[in-house]
Coordinates of C-alpha atoms in Angstrom, one line a residue:
X1 CA 10.1 -23.3 200.4
X2 CA 13.7 -22.8 202.9
X3 CA 14.6 -20.3 204.4
X4 CA 18.3 -19.6 206.7
X5 CA 17.9 -17.7 209.3
X6 CA 21.7 -16.2 209.8
X7 CA 21.1 -15.1 212.5
X8 CA 19.7 -14.5 216.0
X9 CA 19.2 -12.2 218.9
X10 CA 18.7 -13.7 222.4
X11 CA 18.0 -9.9 224.6
X12 CA 18.0 -11.1 228.1
X13 CA 16.1 -8.8 230.5
X14 CA 14.6 -8.6 234.1
X15 CA 15.3 -6.9 236.6
X16 CA 18.3 -5.2 238.6
X17 CA 19.8 -8.1 240.4
X18 CA 17.8 -10.8 239.5
X19 CA 20.8 -13.3 237.3
X20 CA 20.9 -12.1 233.9
X21 CA 25.0 -12.1 233.9
X22 CA 24.9 -15.2 235.5
X23 CA 22.7 -16.8 233.7
X24 CA 24.5 -15.6 230.1
X25 CA 27.9 -16.2 231.7
X26 CA 27.0 -19.6 232.8
X27 CA 25.5 -20.7 228.9
X28 CA 28.9 -19.1 227.8
X29 CA 30.6 -21.4 229.7
X30 CA 28.8 -24.6 227.8
X31 CA 28.9 -23.7 224.8
X32 CA 31.2 -25.4 222.5
X33 CA 31.5 -22.2 219.4
X34 CA 34.0 -19.5 219.9
X35 CA 32.4 -16.0 221.7
X36 CA 33.8 -13.0 221.9
X37 CA 31.9 -9.6 223.7
X38 CA 32.1 -8.3 227.6
X39 CA 30.7 -8.3 231.2
X40 CA 29.9 -5.3 233.8
X41 CA 30.1 -5.9 237.4
X42 CA 29.5 -4.5 240.6
X43 CA 32.8 -2.7 241.8
X44 CA 32.2 -3.2 245.8
X45 CA 34.4 -1.1 248.9
X46 CA 33.3 -2.5 252.6
X47 CA 29.8 -3.9 250.8
X48 CA 28.6 -0.4 249.0
X49 CA 28.9 -0.5 244.9
X50 CA 31.3 2.7 243.7
X51 CA 31.4 1.4 240.3
X52 CA 31.1 -1.2 237.5
X53 CA 33.9 -2.9 235.1
X54 CA 34.4 -4.5 232.2
X55 CA 36.1 -7.7 231.1
X56 CA 36.1 -9.0 227.9
X57 CA 35.7 -13.1 227.2
X58 CA 39.6 -13.0 226.3
X59 CA 40.7 -11.4 229.8
X60 CA 40.3 -7.7 229.4
X61 CA 40.0 -5.5 232.0
X62 CA 38.5 -1.8 232.0
X63 CA 36.5 0.4 233.9
X64 CA 32.8 1.8 233.4
X65 CA 31.8 3.9 235.7
X66 CA 33.1 4.3 239.3
X67 CA 32.3 7.6 241.7
X68 CA 35.6 8.8 241.9
X69 CA 36.0 9.4 238.5
X70 CA 36.0 13.1 237.1
X71 CA 34.2 13.8 234.4
X72 CA 31.1 15.9 232.9
X73 CA 29.8 12.6 231.3
X74 CA 27.9 11.5 234.4
X75 CA 24.8 8.5 235.0
X76 CA 23.8 8.7 238.4
X77 CA 27.2 9.1 240.6
X78 CA 28.9 7.8 238.2
X79 CA 31.6 9.2 236.1
X80 CA 31.5 7.0 232.7
X81 CA 35.1 5.6 231.8
X82 CA 34.3 6.2 227.8
X83 CA 37.8 5.8 226.3
X84 CA 37.7 1.8 228.4
X85 CA 34.3 2.0 226.3
X86 CA 35.7 2.1 223.5
X87 CA 39.3 0.7 223.3
X88 CA 37.7 -2.4 225.7
X89 CA 34.2 -3.0 225.7
X90 CA 33.2 -2.0 221.1
X91 CA 36.8 -3.7 219.8
X92 CA 35.8 -6.5 221.8
X93 CA 32.1 -7.1 219.6
X94 CA 33.8 -6.9 216.6
X95 CA 33.4 -11.4 215.8
X96 CA 35.9 -12.5 213.5
X97 CA 33.3 -14.5 211.3
X98 CA 29.8 -15.5 211.3
X99 CA 31.3 -18.2 213.7
X100 CA 31.7 -16.3 216.6
X101 CA 28.9 -15.9 219.4
X102 CA 28.6 -12.3 220.5
X103 CA 28.2 -11.9 224.4
X104 CA 26.7 -8.5 224.8
X105 CA 26.3 -8.5 228.6
X106 CA 24.8 -5.2 229.0
X107 CA 23.5 -2.5 226.1
X108 CA 22.8 0.3 229.0
X109 CA 23.0 4.6 230.0
X110 CA 26.2 4.4 230.5
X111 CA 27.7 2.3 227.8
X112 CA 25.3 3.3 225.3
X113 CA 27.0 7.2 225.7
X114 CA 29.5 6.2 223.2
X115 CA 29.2 7.4 219.8
X116 CA 31.3 3.8 218.9
X117 CA 29.4 1.3 221.7
X118 CA 26.0 2.6 219.6
X119 CA 26.0 3.2 216.3
X120 CA 27.2 0.9 214.0
X121 CA 28.6 -1.3 217.0
X122 CA 25.5 -2.8 218.6
X123 CA 23.1 -2.2 215.6
X124 CA 26.2 -3.5 213.2
X125 CA 26.6 -6.9 215.2
X126 CA 23.0 -8.0 216.3
X127 CA 22.1 -7.4 212.9
X128 CA 19.1 -5.0 213.8

């Protein structure tokens, strides 16, 4: 009895700084399929982490969180930028068709503070 699997998810986990984002970025560069989604990166000032950026695979950029963001929505010392999550990250999570690979570098506490990020997007696109 043949059974075709339509969607497959690869979830890569590990401790901070172990190279998860780097390996995902290298895989995306080498695959020969259209991709959409986003990566997060540390923002550093004089060697000190001061925030996190969002960069989509099509080059849009924004701020995920930063110590200088004044917001009641905070994770530790970082003010979370819900606007950029919802205007930059969330739209990048909408593949045009089933042939497009969706890359979501981070499903963390900061991202999940956005209702648009959490539901239905993550569960819908990961087919959870």
